Short mmCIF file of C-alpha atoms in Angstrom, two decimals:
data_model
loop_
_atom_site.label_atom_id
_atom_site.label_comp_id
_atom_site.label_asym_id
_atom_site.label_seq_id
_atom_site.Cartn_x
_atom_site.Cartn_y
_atom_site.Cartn_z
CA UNK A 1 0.00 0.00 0.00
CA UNK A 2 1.25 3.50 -1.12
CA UNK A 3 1.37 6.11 1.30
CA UNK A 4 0.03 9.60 0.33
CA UNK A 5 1.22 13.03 1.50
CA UNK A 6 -1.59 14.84 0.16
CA UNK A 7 -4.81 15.70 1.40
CA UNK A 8 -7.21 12.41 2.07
CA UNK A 9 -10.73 14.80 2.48
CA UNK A 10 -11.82 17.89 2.66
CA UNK A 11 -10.92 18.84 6.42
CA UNK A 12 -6.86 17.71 5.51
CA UNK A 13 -7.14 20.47 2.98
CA UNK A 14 -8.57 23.07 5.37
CA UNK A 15 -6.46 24.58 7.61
CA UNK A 16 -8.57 25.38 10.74
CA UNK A 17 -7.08 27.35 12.89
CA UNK A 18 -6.91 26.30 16.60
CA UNK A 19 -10.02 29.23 17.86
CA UNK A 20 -12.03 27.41 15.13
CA UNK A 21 -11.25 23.53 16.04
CA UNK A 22 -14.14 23.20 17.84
CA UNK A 23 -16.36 23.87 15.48
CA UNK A 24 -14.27 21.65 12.95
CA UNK A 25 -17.43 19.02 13.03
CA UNK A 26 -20.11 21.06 11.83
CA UNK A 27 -18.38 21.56 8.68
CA UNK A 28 -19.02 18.43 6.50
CA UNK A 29 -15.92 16.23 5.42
CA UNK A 30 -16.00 14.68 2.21
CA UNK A 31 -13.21 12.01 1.42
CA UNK A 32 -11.41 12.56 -1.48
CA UNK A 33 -10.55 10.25 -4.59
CA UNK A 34 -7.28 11.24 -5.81
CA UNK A 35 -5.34 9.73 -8.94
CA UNK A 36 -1.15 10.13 -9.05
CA UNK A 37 1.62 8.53 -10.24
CA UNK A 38 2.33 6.42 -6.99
CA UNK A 39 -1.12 4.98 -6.25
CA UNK A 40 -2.16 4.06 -9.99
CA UNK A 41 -1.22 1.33 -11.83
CA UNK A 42 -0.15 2.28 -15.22
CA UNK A 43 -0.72 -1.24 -16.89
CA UNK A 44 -4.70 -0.54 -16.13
CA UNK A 45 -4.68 1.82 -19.21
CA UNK A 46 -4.96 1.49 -23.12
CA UNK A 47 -4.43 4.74 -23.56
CA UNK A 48 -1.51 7.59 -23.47
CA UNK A 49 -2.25 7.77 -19.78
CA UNK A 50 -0.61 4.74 -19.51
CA UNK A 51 2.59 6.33 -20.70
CA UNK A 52 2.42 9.28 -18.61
CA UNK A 53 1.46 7.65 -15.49
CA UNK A 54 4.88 5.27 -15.50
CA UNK A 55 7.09 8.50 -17.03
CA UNK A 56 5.51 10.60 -14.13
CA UNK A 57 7.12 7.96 -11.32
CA UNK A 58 10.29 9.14 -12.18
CA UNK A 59 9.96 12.33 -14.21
CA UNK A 60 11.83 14.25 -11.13
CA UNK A 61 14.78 11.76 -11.09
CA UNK A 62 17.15 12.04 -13.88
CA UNK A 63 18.83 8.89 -13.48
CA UNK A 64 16.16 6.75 -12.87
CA UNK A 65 14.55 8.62 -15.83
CA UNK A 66 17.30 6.79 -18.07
CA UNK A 67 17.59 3.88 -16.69
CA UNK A 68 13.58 3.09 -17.53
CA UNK A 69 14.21 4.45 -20.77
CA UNK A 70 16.63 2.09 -21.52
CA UNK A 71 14.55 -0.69 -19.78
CA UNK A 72 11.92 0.17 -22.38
CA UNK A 73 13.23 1.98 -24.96
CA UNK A 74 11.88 -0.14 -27.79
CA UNK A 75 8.31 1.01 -26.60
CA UNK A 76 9.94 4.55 -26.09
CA UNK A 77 11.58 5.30 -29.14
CA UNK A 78 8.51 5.16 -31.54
CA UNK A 79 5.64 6.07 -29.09
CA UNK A 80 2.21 6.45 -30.78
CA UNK A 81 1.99 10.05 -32.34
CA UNK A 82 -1.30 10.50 -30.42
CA UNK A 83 0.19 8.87 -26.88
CA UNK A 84 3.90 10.73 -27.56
CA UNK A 85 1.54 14.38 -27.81
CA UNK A 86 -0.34 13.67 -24.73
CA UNK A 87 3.07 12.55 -22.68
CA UNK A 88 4.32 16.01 -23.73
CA UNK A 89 1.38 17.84 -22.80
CA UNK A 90 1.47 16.30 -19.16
CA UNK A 91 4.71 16.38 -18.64
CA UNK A 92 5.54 19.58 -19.81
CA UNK A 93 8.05 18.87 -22.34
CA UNK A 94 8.42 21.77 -24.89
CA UNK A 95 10.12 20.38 -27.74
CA UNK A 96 7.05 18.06 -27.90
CA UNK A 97 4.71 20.77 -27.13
CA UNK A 98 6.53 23.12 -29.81
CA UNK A 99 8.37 20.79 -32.29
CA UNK A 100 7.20 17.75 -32.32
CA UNK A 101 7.86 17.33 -35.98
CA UNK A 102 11.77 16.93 -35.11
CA UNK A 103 11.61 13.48 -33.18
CA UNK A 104 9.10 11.89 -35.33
CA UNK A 105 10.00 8.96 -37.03
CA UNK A 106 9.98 7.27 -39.62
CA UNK A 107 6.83 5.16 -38.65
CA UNK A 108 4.87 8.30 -37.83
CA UNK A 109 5.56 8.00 -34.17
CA UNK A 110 7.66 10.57 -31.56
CA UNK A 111 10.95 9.22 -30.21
CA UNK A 112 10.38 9.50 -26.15
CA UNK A 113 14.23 8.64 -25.68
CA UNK A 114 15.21 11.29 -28.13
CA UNK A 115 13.12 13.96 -26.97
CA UNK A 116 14.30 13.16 -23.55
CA UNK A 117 18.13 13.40 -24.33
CA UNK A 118 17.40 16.82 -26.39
CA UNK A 119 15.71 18.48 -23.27
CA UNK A 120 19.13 17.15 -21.03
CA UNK A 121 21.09 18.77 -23.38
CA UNK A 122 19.44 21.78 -23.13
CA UNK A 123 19.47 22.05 -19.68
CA UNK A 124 23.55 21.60 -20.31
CA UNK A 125 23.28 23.95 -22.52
CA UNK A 126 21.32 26.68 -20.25
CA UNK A 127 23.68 26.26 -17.36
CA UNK A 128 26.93 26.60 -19.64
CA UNK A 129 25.05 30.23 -20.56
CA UNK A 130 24.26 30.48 -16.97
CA UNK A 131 27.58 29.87 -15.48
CA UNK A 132 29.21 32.18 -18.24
CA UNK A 133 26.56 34.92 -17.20
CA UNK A 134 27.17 34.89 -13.81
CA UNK A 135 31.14 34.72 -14.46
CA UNK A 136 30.89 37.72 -16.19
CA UNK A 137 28.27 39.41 -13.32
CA UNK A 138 30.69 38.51 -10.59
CA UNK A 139 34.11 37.88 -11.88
CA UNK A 140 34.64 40.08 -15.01
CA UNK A 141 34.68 43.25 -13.10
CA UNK A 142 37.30 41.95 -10.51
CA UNK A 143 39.42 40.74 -13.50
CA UNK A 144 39.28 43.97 -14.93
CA UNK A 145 39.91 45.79 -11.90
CA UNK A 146 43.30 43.68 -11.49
CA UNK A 147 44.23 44.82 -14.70
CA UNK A 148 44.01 48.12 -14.49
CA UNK A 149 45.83 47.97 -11.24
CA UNK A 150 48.94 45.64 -12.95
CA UNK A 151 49.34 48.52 -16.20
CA UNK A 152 49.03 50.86 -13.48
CA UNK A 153 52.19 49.57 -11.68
CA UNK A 154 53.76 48.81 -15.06
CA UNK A 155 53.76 44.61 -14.39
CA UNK A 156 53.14 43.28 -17.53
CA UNK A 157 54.65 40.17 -16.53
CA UNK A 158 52.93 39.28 -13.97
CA UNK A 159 49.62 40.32 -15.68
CA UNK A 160 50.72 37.87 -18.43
CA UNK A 161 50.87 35.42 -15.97
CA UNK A 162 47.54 36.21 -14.33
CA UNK A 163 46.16 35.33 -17.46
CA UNK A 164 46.74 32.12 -17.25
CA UNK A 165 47.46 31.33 -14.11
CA UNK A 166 44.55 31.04 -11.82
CA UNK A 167 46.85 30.33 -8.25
CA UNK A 168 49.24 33.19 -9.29
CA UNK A 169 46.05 35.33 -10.00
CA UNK A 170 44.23 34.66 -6.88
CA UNK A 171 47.45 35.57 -4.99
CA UNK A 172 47.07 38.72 -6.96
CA UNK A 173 44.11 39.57 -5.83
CA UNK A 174 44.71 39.20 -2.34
CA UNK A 175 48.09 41.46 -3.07
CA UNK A 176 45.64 44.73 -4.40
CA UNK A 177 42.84 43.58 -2.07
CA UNK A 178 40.40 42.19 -4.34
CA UNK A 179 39.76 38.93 -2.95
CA UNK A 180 36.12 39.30 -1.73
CA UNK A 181 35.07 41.85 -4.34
CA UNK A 182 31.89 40.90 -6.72
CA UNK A 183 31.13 37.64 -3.94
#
C-alpha cells in the first residue's frame, strides 16, 4: 500500500485554525478520490495515460529517468503520435509541445528517448550560458579591476601570468585587495 502526502478529504485540505477547532465538526468532510503517479497502476490503461502515469514515477529523477528508458526503450523510441503528444502535454516537455515534428520517425511516431536526451542537453546547454553569465556578473569586473591595477604599476609580466594562471592570480588579488570583491 502506497502512502500519500496529500490531502485524504476535505478537512486535511482546510487549515482550521486552533479558535475554530471546535467547530471543525459542523463543517461536512468529504473524502477525497485522488489519482497520481504512486497509487495508480499504469498497466490498467490502453491509452496515453498509460505512458504518462509510469514516465511521471520518475519524471523528477534524472537517473532513474534513463535507466527506464533504456529498460523500455523499444516502446519509447517510436511512441504512438497520439500517446507521444499527450506525454508532452502532461509532462511539460516543450520540444514536444513546440516541435514535435523533429523526433518523429519514420513510422509516424515521436521518439520518447530522443526527446528526452534533447531536453538534457538543453538544460547543459542553459547552465553553460548560466555559469558564463554569472562569471561575467561577478568575476569580469574583478578581472578587470586587477588589470588596471597591474598597467598601473607597469607589471606586464605578472599580468601575463595572471592570465593564465589562476593560483598566481588569486594571490594577486589578495596582493591589491580584491579577494572578496563581486562575492
Amino acid at each position: 500500500m502506497m502512502l500519500l502526502d496529500g490531502p485524504m478529504c476535505l478537512h486535511d485540505m482546510l487549515e482550521f485554525p486552533k479558535v475554530l477547532e471546535p467547530w471543525k465538526h459542523y463543517i461536512p468532510n468529504y473524502p477525497l478520490n485522488l489519482v497520481y503517479s504512486g497509487n495508480v497502476n499504469p498497466g490498467n490503461f490502453r491509452t496515453g495515460l498509460q505512458e504518462v502515469f509510469e514516465l511521471l514515477r520518475v519524471a523528477k529523477d534524472k537517473n532513474a529517468m534513463e535507466e527506464f528508458l533504456k529498460k523500455n526503450q523499444e516502446h519509447y523510441k517510436n511512441l504512438e503520435w497520439k500517446r507521444g503528444r499527450l506525454v508532452g502535454n502532461f509532462l511539460d516537455i516543450p520540444l514536444i509541445k513546440e516541435n514535435a515534428e523533429v523526433i518523429r520517425t519514420e513510422e509516424g511516431g515521436i521518439n520518447m528517448c530522443t526527446a528526452f536526451q534533447q531536453m538534457r542537453m538543453e538544460g547543459v546547454r542553459e547552465g553553460i550560458i548560466e555559469g558564463e553569465r554569472r562569471g561575467r556578473n561577478f568575476g569580469e569586473e574583478k578581472l578587470t579591476r586587477l588589470i588596471q591595477l597591474l598597467f598601473h604599476d607597469n607589471r606586464i609580466d605578472d599580468l601575463q601570468r595572471a592570465s593564465f594562471d589562476t593560483e598566481y592570480r588569486e594571490k594577486l588579488y589578495k596582493e591589491y585587495g580584491l579577494e572578496n570583491e563581486n562575492l
